[in-house]
Each structure stands twice: as structure tokens, then as C-alpha cells.
XYZ file of C-alpha atoms in Angstrom:
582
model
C -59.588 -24.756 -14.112
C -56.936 -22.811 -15.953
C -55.594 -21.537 -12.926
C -55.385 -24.727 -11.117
C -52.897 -26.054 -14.001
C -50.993 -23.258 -13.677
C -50.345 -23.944 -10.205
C -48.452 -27.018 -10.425
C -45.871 -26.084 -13.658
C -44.838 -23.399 -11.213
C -44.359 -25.640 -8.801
C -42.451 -28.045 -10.807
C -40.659 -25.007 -11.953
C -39.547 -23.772 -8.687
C -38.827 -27.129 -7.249
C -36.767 -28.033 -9.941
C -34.766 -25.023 -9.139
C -34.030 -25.806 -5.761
C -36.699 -23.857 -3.806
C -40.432 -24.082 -2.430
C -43.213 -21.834 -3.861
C -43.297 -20.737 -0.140
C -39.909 -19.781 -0.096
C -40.614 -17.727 -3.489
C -43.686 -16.258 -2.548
C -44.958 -16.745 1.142
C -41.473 -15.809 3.021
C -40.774 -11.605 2.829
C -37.756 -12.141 5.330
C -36.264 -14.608 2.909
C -37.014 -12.000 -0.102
C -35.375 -9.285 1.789
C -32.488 -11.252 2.721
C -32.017 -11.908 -0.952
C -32.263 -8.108 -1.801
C -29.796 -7.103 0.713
C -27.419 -9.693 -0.040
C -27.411 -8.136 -3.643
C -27.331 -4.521 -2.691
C -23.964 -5.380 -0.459
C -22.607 -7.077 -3.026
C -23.475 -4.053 -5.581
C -21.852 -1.416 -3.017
C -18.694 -3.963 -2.614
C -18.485 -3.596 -6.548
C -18.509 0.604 -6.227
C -15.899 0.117 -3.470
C -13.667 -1.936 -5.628
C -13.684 0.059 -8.595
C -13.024 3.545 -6.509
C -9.814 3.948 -8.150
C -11.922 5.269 -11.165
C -12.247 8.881 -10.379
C -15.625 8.659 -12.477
C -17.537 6.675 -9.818
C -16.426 8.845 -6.708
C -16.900 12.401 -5.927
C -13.627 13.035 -2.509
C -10.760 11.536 -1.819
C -9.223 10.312 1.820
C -5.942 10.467 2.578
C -4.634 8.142 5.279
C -1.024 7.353 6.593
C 0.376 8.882 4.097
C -0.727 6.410 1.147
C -2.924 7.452 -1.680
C -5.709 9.131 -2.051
C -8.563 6.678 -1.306
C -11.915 7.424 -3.440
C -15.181 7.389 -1.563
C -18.991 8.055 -2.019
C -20.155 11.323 0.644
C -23.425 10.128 0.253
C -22.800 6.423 0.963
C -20.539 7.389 3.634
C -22.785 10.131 5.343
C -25.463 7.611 5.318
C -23.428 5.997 7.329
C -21.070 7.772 9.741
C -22.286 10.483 11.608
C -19.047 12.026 11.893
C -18.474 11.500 8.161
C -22.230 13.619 7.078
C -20.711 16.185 9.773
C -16.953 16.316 7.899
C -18.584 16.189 4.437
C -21.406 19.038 5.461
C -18.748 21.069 6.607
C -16.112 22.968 3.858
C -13.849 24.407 6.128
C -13.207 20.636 7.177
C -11.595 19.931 3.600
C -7.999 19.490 3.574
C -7.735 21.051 0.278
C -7.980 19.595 -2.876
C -6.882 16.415 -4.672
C -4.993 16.190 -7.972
C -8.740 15.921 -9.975
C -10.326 19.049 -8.137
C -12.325 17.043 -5.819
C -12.676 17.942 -2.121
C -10.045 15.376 0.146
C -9.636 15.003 3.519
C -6.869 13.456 5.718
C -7.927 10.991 8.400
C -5.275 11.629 10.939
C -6.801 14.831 11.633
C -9.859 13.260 13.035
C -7.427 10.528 14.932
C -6.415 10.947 18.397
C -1.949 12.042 18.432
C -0.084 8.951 17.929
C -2.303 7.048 16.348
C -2.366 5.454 13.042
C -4.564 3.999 10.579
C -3.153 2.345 7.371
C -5.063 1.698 3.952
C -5.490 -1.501 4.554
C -7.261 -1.242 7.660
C -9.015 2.103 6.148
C -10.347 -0.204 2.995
C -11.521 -2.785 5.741
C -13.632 -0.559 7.506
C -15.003 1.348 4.266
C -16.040 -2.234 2.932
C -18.188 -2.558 6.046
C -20.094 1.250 5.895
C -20.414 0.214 2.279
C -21.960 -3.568 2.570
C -22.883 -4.380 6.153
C -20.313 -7.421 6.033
C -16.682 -7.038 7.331
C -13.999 -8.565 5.660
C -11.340 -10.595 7.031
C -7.868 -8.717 7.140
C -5.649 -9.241 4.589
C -2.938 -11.859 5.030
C 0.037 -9.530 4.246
C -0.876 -6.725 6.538
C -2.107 -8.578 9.560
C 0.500 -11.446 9.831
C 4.489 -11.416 10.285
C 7.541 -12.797 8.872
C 8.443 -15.365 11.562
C 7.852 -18.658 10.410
C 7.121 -20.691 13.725
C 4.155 -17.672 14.485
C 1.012 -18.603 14.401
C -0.103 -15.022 13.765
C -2.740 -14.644 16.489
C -1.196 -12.137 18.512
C 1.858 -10.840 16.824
C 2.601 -6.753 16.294
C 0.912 -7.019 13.224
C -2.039 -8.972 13.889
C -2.156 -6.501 16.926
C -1.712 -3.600 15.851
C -4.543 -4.254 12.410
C -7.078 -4.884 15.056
C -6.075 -1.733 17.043
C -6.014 0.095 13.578
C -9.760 -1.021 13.181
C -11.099 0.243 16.569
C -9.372 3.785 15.994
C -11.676 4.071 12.518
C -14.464 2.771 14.517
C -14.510 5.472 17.493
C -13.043 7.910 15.201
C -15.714 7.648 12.594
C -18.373 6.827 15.461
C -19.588 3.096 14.473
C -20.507 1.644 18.049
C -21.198 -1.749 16.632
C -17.553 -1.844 15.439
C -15.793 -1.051 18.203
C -17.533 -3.282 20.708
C -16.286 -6.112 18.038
C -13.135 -5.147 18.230
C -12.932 -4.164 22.028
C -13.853 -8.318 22.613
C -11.328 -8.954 19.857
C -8.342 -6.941 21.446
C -9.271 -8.346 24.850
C -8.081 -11.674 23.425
C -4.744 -10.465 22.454
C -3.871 -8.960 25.644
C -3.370 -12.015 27.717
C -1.241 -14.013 24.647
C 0.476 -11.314 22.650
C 4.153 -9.674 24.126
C 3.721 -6.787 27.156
C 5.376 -4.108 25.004
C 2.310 -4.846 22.336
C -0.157 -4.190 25.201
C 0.902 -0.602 24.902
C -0.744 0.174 22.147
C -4.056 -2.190 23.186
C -4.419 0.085 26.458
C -4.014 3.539 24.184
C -6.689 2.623 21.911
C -8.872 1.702 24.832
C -8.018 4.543 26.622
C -9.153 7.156 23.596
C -12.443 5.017 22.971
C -13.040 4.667 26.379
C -13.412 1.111 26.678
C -13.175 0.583 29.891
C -13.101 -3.289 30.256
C -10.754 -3.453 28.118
C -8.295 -0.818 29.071
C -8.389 -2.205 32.939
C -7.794 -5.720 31.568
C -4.406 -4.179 29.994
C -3.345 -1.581 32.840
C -3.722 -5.162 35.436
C -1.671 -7.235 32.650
C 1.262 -3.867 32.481
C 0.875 -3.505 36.018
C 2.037 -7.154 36.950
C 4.732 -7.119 33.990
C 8.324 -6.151 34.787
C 8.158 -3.018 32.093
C 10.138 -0.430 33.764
C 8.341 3.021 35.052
C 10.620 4.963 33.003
C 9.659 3.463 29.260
C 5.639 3.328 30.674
C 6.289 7.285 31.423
C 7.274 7.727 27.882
C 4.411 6.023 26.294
C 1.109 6.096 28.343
C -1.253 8.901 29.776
C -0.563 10.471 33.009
C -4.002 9.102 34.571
C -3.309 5.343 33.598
C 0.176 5.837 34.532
C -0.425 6.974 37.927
C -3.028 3.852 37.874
C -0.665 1.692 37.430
C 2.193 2.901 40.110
C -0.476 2.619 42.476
C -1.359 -1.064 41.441
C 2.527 -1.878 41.617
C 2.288 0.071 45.210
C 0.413 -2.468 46.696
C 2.119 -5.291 45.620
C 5.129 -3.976 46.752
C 3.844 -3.388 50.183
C 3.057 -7.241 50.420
C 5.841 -8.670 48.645
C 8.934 -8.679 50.860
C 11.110 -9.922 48.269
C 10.754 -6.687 46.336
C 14.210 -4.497 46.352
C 13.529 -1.184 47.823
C 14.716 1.563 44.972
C 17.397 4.233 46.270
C 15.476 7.717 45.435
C 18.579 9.399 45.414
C 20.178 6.930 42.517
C 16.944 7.055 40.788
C 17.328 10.703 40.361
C 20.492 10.457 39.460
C 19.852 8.054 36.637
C 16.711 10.282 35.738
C 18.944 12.593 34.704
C 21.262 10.913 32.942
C 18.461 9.698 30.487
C 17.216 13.321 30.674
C 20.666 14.115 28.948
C 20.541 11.672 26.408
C 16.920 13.288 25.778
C 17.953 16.567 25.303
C 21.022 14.585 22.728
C 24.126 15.807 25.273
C 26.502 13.193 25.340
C 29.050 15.994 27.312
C 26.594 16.594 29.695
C 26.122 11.932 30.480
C 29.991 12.268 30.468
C 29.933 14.767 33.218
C 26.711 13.265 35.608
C 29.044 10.049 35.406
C 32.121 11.569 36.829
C 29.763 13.334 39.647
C 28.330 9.811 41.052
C 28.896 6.496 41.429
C 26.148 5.543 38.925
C 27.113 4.400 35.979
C 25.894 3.619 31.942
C 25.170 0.239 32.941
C 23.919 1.006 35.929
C 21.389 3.902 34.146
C 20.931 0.847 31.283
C 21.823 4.039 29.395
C 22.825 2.725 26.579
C 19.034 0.748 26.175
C 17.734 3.803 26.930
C 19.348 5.333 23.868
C 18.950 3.033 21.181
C 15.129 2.953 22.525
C 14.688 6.812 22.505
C 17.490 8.727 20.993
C 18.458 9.358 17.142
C 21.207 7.108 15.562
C 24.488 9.603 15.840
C 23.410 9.920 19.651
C 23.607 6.335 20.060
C 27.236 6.303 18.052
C 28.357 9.097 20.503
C 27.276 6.843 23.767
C 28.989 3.520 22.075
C 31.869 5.900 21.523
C 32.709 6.576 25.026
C 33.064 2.877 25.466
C 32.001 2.393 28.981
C 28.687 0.753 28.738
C 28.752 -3.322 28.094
C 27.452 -3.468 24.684
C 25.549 -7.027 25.516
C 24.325 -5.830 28.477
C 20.727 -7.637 29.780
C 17.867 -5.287 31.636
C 15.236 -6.249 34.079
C 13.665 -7.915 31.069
C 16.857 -9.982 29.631
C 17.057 -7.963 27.013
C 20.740 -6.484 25.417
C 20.799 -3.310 23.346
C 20.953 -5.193 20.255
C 17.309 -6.877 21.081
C 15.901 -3.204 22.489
C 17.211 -1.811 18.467
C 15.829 -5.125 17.121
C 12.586 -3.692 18.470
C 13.353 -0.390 17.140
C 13.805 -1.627 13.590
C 16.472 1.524 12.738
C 19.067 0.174 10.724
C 21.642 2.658 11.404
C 21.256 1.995 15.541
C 21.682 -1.821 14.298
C 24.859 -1.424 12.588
C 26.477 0.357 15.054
C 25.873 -1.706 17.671
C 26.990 -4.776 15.690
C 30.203 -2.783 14.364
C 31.109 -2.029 18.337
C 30.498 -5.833 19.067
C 26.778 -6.705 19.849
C 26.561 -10.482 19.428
C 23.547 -11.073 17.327
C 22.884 -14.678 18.739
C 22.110 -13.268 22.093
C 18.735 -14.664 23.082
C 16.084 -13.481 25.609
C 14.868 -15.325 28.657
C 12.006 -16.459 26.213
C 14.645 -17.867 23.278
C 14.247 -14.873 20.838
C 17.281 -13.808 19.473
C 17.335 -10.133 17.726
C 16.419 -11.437 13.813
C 13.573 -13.293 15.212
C 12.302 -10.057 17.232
C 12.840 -7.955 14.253
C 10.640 -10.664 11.882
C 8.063 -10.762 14.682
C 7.365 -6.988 14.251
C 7.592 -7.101 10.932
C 4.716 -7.216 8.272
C 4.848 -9.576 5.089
C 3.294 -6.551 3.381
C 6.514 -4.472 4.275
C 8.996 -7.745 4.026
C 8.132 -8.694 0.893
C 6.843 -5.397 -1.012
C 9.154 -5.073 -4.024
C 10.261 -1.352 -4.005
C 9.815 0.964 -7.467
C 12.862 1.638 -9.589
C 14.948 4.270 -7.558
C 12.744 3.973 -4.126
C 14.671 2.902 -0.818
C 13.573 -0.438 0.717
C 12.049 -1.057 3.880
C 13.752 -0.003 7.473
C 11.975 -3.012 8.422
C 13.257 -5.507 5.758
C 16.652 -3.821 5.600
C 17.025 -4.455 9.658
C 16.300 -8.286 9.118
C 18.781 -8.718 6.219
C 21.445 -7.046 8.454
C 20.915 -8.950 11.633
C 20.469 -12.837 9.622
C 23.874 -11.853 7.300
C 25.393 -10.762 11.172
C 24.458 -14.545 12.752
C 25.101 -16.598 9.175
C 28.395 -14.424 8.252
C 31.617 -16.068 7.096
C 34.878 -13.424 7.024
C 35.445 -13.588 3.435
C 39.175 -12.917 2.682
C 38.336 -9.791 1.239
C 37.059 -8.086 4.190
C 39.954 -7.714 6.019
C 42.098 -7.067 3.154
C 41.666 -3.416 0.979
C 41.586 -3.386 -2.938
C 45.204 -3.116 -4.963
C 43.790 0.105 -6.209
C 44.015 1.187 -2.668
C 47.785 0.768 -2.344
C 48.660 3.488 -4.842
C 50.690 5.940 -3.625
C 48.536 8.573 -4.931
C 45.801 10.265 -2.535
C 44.122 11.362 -5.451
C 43.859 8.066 -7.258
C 42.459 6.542 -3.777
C 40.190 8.964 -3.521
C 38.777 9.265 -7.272
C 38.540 5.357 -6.907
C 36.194 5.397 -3.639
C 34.451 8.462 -4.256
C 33.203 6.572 -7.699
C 32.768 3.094 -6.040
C 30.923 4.710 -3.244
C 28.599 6.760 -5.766
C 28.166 3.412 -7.654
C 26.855 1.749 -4.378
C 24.933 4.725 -3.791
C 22.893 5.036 -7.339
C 22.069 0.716 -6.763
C 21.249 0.315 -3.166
C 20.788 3.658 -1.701
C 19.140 2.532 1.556
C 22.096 0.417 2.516
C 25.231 3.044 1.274
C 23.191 5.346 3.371
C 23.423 3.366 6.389
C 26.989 2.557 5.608
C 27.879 6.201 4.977
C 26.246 7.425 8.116
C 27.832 5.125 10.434
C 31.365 6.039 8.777
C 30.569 9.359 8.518
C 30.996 10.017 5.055
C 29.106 13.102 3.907
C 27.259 12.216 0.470
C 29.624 12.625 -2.712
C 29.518 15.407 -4.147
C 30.593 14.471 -7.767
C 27.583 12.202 -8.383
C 25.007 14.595 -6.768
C 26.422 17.099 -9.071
C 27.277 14.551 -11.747
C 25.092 16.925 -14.825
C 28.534 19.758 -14.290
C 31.207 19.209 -15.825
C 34.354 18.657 -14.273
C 36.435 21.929 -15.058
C 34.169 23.926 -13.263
C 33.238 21.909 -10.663
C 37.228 22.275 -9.606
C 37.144 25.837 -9.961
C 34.385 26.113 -7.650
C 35.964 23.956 -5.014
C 39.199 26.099 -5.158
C 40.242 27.159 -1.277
C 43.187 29.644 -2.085
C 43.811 29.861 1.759
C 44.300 26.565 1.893
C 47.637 25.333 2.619
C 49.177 21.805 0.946
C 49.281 20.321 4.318
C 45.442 21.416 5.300
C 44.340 20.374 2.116
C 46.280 16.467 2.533
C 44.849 16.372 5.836
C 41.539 16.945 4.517
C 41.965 14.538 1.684
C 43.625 11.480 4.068
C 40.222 12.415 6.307
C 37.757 11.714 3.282
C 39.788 8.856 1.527
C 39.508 7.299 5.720
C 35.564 8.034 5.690
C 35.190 5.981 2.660
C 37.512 3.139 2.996
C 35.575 2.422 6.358
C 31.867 2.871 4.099
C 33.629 0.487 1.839
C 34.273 -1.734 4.532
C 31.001 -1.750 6.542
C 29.713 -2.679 2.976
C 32.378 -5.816 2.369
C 31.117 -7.135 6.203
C 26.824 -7.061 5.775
C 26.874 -7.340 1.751
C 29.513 -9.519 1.051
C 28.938 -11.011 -2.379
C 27.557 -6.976 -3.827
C 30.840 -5.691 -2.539
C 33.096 -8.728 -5.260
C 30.887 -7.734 -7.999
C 31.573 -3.667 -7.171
C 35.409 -4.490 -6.885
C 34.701 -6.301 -10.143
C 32.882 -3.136 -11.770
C 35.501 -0.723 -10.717
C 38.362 -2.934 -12.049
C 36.515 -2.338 -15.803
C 36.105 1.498 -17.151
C 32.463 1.388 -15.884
C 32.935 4.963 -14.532
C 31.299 6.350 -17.537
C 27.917 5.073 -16.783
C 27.003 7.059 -14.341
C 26.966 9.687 -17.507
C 24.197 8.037 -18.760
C 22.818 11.063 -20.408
C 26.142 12.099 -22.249
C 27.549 10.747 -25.827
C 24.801 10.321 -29.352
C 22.185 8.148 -29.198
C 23.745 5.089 -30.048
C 25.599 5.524 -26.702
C 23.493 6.468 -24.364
C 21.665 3.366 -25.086
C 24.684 1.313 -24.997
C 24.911 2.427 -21.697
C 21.779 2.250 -20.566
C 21.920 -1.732 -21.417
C 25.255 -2.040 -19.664
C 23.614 -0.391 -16.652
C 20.954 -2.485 -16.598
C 23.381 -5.447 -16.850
C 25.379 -4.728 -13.515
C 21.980 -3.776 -11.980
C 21.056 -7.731 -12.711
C 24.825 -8.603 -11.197
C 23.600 -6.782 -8.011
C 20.076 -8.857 -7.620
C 22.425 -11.866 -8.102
C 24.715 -10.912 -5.782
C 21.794 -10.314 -3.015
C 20.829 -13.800 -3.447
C 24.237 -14.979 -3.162
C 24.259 -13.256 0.707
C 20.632 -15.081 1.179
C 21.375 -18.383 -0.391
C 22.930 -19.539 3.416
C 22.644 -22.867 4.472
C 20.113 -22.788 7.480
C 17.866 -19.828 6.653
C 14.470 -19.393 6.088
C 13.367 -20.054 2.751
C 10.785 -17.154 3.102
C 13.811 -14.602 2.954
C 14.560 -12.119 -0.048
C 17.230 -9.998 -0.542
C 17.545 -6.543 0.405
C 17.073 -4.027 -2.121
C 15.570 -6.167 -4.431
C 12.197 -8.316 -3.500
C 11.000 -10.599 -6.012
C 14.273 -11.395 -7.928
C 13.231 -13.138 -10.624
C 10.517 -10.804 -11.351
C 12.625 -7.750 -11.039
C 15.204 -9.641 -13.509
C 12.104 -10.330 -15.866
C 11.558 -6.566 -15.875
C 15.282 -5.712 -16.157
C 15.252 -8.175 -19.106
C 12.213 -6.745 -20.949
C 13.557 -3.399 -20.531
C 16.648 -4.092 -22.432
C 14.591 -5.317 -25.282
């Protein structure tokens, strides 16, 4: 009788909780469902608080980031591949800074590939709960405002990140999700991003997938030449054969000269091996010439910056010059993302509002490639800023620019008679630039080839000695003008490169240098009392800079998601400035 009143309070009970006494007690598969869910969500919790050394016992390195701290015994569990790297001590890559064994990730990737911590946290998160996360916003998405983000380089290349760890750390499931999800992209996304599609595919061995891209390259107008440098003699030869027979049943196909193709072949073969002498002398032997090679694509694609200064140098290529795919040097370096390449096509005349056939113009290229994470990532006191970001600053100041009066014009400090003057005033303006924006003097300085100053790397010895040291007793007056005029000439044209794609920096540096600010970069010299003096008036024109970024983004016309270009985040990095001084 006793237990028959029992029965119904616990039903009451459970019903008044939301669930049946079956449910509770009659349904194992709902019980177990209910355990699991818990255990993943207790292994998410270990995951998330890795970056207390207490709770892991290794450390992976990947890309280059931080050490990421794992579980062997989770992970072995797991990963076969992972109980084989963790069994193994030879397979250690040394040790990390707390003793623990670490091991790098690339060395179990196929060449070429990479796989970022994002994507690496991902794909622990499912060995560790059974669920896989969505990919975060910042590293999967790009900076283009009118992209829907479902098949830009980003969004690409995350998913293509995700099948590497999947074959690489042999989870099957995985990379059958991810082969379906690629397959997707490959019919939407841009034929240069199907590049990297078919090279996963082709290391995993997904065959569907990696036929589905070799038809899509095959049928694209991507030149032989650029496919040679990228892809795998087998799917190469795959795909000449494809374009083969359509050739053979297209009569509107133009029959290529073997002869001129050579000759082109090695003209780019030149440019490989970084001879500009050697393209100067192939174009005098034939009737082929730069724009004929596309040479000059070819180099900003492939070659290293002073290569590509050398070929704009000899001033016989057409600097807005469109390939098979409508696309000018400036939108091939836009691809790229090298600043340097950018700035010296722009400073030789590349018109930045060129579009492609499709309507892209080189800043919308460059913010197509280009992830929020790196856009928007606000750089640590004294670190460079993003290629990436610093590429799309360059190319939106280029299309929004108005020639400010100053930029054609040099400072009255510059009209001294003296050489010396000139110089000490550049050499200290340029080392000022160089201590607040370092990315951007360096791309300035390279394309005016300015060798670094001296002074301020040097800037702890003092002055007396430094002269002695630079002494040259064979050096005559004349030499040592000529080598003065050549210096003061290499850093008027830095100073100028820096008036035309930061504007509103370069008034508040002519500002600086018309005070005595020349003793702050001494920041360590003078009592106390100084030296923090100093260190507040530093601080101080550091805030005039931020400003003066804003003042080169704050253009009628431009996206609101911008940020300026050594300094993300300017009210934060103000806020911190601020506190500082306090």
C-alpha cells in the first residue's frame, strides 16, 4: 500500500518537472544521451581552460602561433596518428618553455600547407566533445562589405584548413564533411581559390572532389604557366589533356606559336632566377616583348619586391596592362597582398580604379582576401601591422587621395644651404617615422632605397664616437658630398612617398620636427624627473599619430568598417595611451 503512494508523488514530481517517469526510468537511450551530452560539455570545459599549464601535460605548435595545450590521453583516444606521435619520443620537437614534450603540426602536414589556431582549436574541440563548432566569424569571413562570406579566400581556405587536420590527424568522418563542404565552394568561389580546394583533395585523396576542381580549372582561362607553378605534375598533365580536347573541337581557339612560347618561357625563367640583365638581353634577341611575356604580371606574381622595381625601371612594359583574365599588375599585386610591390606600382603610375571584367577594382580584391581577424587585430606596442591591412590602407588612400599642397612642395628646413642641416633634419624625421609606424617607413624606405639610419639603430652611443668611427680618411671632400647629396636624395624621396599614402601623419611629423622633439628619441638619458617627462611627451605625439590615421580614413565615401593603419582600435589604443600616462 505504501508503495503504491509512493508511486504517484514521483510522478507528480517528475511531471512537474517537465518529464515522464518513462523518460526518467524506462528510456536508457535517453539516459545515455543525457550522460554524453554532459561528458562533451565537461571535455569542452578542459579544452577551454588549456591555457593553464596545470590541466595539460604537451604543447602543439601550429603556424607559428602559440603553443596550444592538449591532453595525450584524450587525444590518443582519439587520433590514431596522435597515440602513434605521442608513443613515439623521437617524434617530439623538443621541449616547451614549462619542460613538457611539444610538437609542431606542420611536420605531419603535407609542403605548402597550412593550418592556423583557429582551425587547429576547431578540430581539437571536436576529438575532445564529439560536436564541431562553427568557425569563428573573424577567421572565416572577409573585409568586403557587399560579401556574403560563403565562398570568399577566407571562408575557403578555413574549410581547406579543416580537411588538412582531418587527413593529417586521420579522422575519416571529418574529412568526408568537409570534402561535401569544399565541393560547394568550388562552383561559387573565384578560380584562383580553387587552387588550393584541388591541393587539399589531391593530398587526402578525395577523388570526387579533386576531379570536380581539375574540370572547373580546366574550363577556366588560368594560364598553363601560373597552374605549372602551383599544382602537381599528375593533375597538371590532367588538365592539359582536358584543355587538349577542347581545343581540338573548338575552332575559334588561337593556335599558340611554340617558338614564342619558348621564348617567353624564358624570359619568366629570368625573372625567376631575379636577372633583370639577362630579360633586357632575351628582349633585344626577339620580337617578343614585356607585354607580350605579361612579364611584368609575372613578376609582381612570383618575384621579390626590388625585382619588380628593376622590371618597372626599364620602363617598357604598360604598367595597366590587362591579361587573358582582365587583370592589370596592380590587381595581380592586389592578390599578392605585398605592400612594397603595391607602392611601386602605384609610384610608376598604376591607376588604382582599374576594374576587372567582373567590377573588382584592386582595394576590393585585396579586402576579399583579407581576414577580419588580420584587418582588424590591433598590433602590440612596437609590433608591425598586417601586410594584409597595410595593402588595403594603401590602395583606398591611392583611389580617395586629394594632392595636398604639401606634397609637391619640400619643408623650409629643406632649403638650407647646408647638406648637413638637410641631412641631420631627415635622418631624425625619418627615424621618428620609423620608431611610430615601422611597417609603413619600411615600405617607404625600401622603395626609395634608403638603407635604415644608422643614428637611431645606434641611438644608446654617443655621438663623439660614433663620428670617429665613421671617419673615411681616404675620402676626398668631393666623394664624401657626393655621398651625402645621395643619402639627403634617398630620404627626401622616403619623405615624400610618406606625404602621398599618409598625408595627415606626414603635417603632424613636419609639425614635430619644427619643435626640439629630437631629444625624445633619448628616452633613457637625463634624471628621473626627465625621462618621465619624456616618456609623457612621447606618448603624446604617439596619440597625434592615431589621430592623424583617422584623419587619412575619415574620407567621404569609404567604408565605415575601415581602421587606420598602424593603429586598430583607436579609441582603445588612446584609452591605453591615456592610462599609461597616469
Amino acid at each position: 500500500m505504501a508503495s503504491n503512494l509512493a508511486e504517484p508523488s514521483t510522478s507528480s514530481s517528475c511531471l512537474s518537472n517537465g518529464t515522464s517517469p518513462s523518460s526518467e526510468y524506462h528510456s536508457p537511450t535517453n539516459l545515455e544521451i543525457v550522460s554524453l551530452s554532459k561528458l562533451s560539455s565537461h571535455l569542452e570545459r578542459l579544452l577551454l581552460d588549456a591555457a593553464d599549464p596545470g590541466f595539460t601535460d604537451a604543447d602543439v605548435s601550429v603556424d607559428g602561433c602559440a603553443d596550444v595545450g592538449v591532453h595525450r590521453c584524450i587525444l590518443a583516444a582519439r587520433s590514431r596518428v596522435f597515440r602513434d606521435l605521442f608513443s613515439s619520443s623521437s617524434s617530439s620537437s623538443g621541449a616547451s618553455s614549462g619542460g613538457r614534450p611539444r610538437y609542431a603540426a606542420a611536420e605531419l602536414l603535407p609542403p605548402g600547407a597550412r593550418l592556423g589556431k583557429e582551425a587547429f582549436m576547431v578540430f581539437l574541440g571536436y576529438l575532445y566533445t564529439g560536436k564541431l563548432r562553427q568557425a569563428p566569424p573573424e577567421a572565416a569571413t572577409c573585409v568586403d562589405p557587399a560579401c556574403a562570406h560563403d565562398a570568399c579566400r577566407p571562408a575557403v581556405a578555413f574549410a581547406v584548413e579543416m580537411m588538412y587536420a582531418a587527413h593529417a590527424f586521420d579522422v575519416p568522418e571529418l574529412v568526408s564533411l568537409f570534402q561535401r563542404r569544399l565541393l560547394n565552394f568550388v562552383d561559387k568561389t573565384l578560380v584562383e581559390d580553387v587552387i588550393p580546394i584541388l591541393l587539399v583533395a589531391f593530398h587526402a585523396k578525395a577523388h570526387q572532389l579533386l576531379n570536380h576542381c581539375v574540370q572547373r580549372i580546366a574550363r577556366s582561362n588560368l594560364d598553363n604557366i601560373s597552374l605549372e607553378k602551383e599544382l602537381p605534375c599528375e593533375v597538371l598533365l590532367e588538365i592539359k589533356s582536358i584543355r587538349h580536347k577542347f581545343q581540338s573541337t573548338d575552332s575559334d581557339v588561337t593556335v599558340i606559336d611554340p617558338i614564342r612560347e619558348k621564348r617567353i618561357r624564358r624570359i619568366h625563367g629570368a625573372l625567376d632566377s631575379d636577372d633583370v640583365e639577362l630579360v633586357k638581353l632575351l628582349l633585344t634577341e626577339s620580337d617578343v616583348t614585356l607585354d607580350h611575356a605579361t612579364a611584368l604580371h609575372y613578376a609582381v606574381a612570383y618575384c621579390d619586391s626590388k625585382i619588380v622595381a628593376e622590371v618597372l625601371e626599364l620602363g617598357l612594359a604598360n604598367i595597366n596592362l590587362k591579361n587573358e583574365r582582365g587583370y592589370t599588375p596592380l590587381h595581380v599585386a592586389a592578390m599578392r597582398r605585398e605592400p612594397a610591390v603595391i607602392v611601386s606600382l602605384l609610384d610608376k603610375g598604376a591607376s588604382a580604379s582599374e576594374t576587372t571584367t567582373d567590377g573588382q577594382d584592386a582595394v576590393s580584391i585585396c579586402r576579399r582576401l583579407t581576414r577580419a581577424k588580420d584587418y582588424y587585430a590591433k598590433p602590440m606596442q612596437g609590433q608591425e601591422s598586417s601586410k594584409d591591412r597595410i595593402c588595403i590602407d594603401i590602395l583606398e588612400r591611392e583611389i580617395n587621395r586629394i594632392p595636398m599642397a604639401c606634397e609637391d612642395s619640400v619643408t623650409s628646413v629643406l632649403l638650407a644651404d647646408s647638406l648637413q642641416a638637410k641631412l641631420l633634419y631627415l635622418e631624425n624625421r625619418v627615424g621618428f617615422a620609423n620608431l611610430l609606424f615601422p611597417a609603413e617607413a619600411k615600405v617607404a624606405m625600401e622603395i626609395a632605397h634608403a638603407e635604415p639610419n644608422s643614428e637611431f639603430a645606434n641611438r644608446n652611443r654617443s655621438r663623439s664616437s660614433a663620428n670617429l668611427r665613421e671617419v673615411d680618411l681616404n675620402e676626398t671632400p668631393s666623394v664624401q658630398n657626393k655621398r651625402l647629396r645621395s643619402r639627403v636624395d634617398a630620404l627626401t624621396r622616403t619623405v615624400e612617398l610618406g606625404r602621398r599614402y599618409f598625408p595627415h601623419c606626414s603635417q603632424v611629423l613636419d609639425r614635430l620636427m619644427s619643435d626640439d622633439t629630437s631629444d625624445l628619441f633619448y628616452l633613457q638619458k637625463g634624471t628621473p624627473d626627465e625621462q618621465t617627462i619624456k616618456r609623457m611627451r612621447f606618448y603624446e605625439l604617439k596619440d597625434d599619430v592615431q589621430k592623424a590615421f583617422s584623419k587619412d580614413k575619415a574620407v567621404p565615401g569609404r567604408p565605415s568598417f575601415c581602421s587606420s593603419s598602424s593603429s586598430s582600435s583607436q579609441k582603445g589604443e588612446m584609452k591605453g595611451h591615456r592610462a599609461s600616462r597616469k
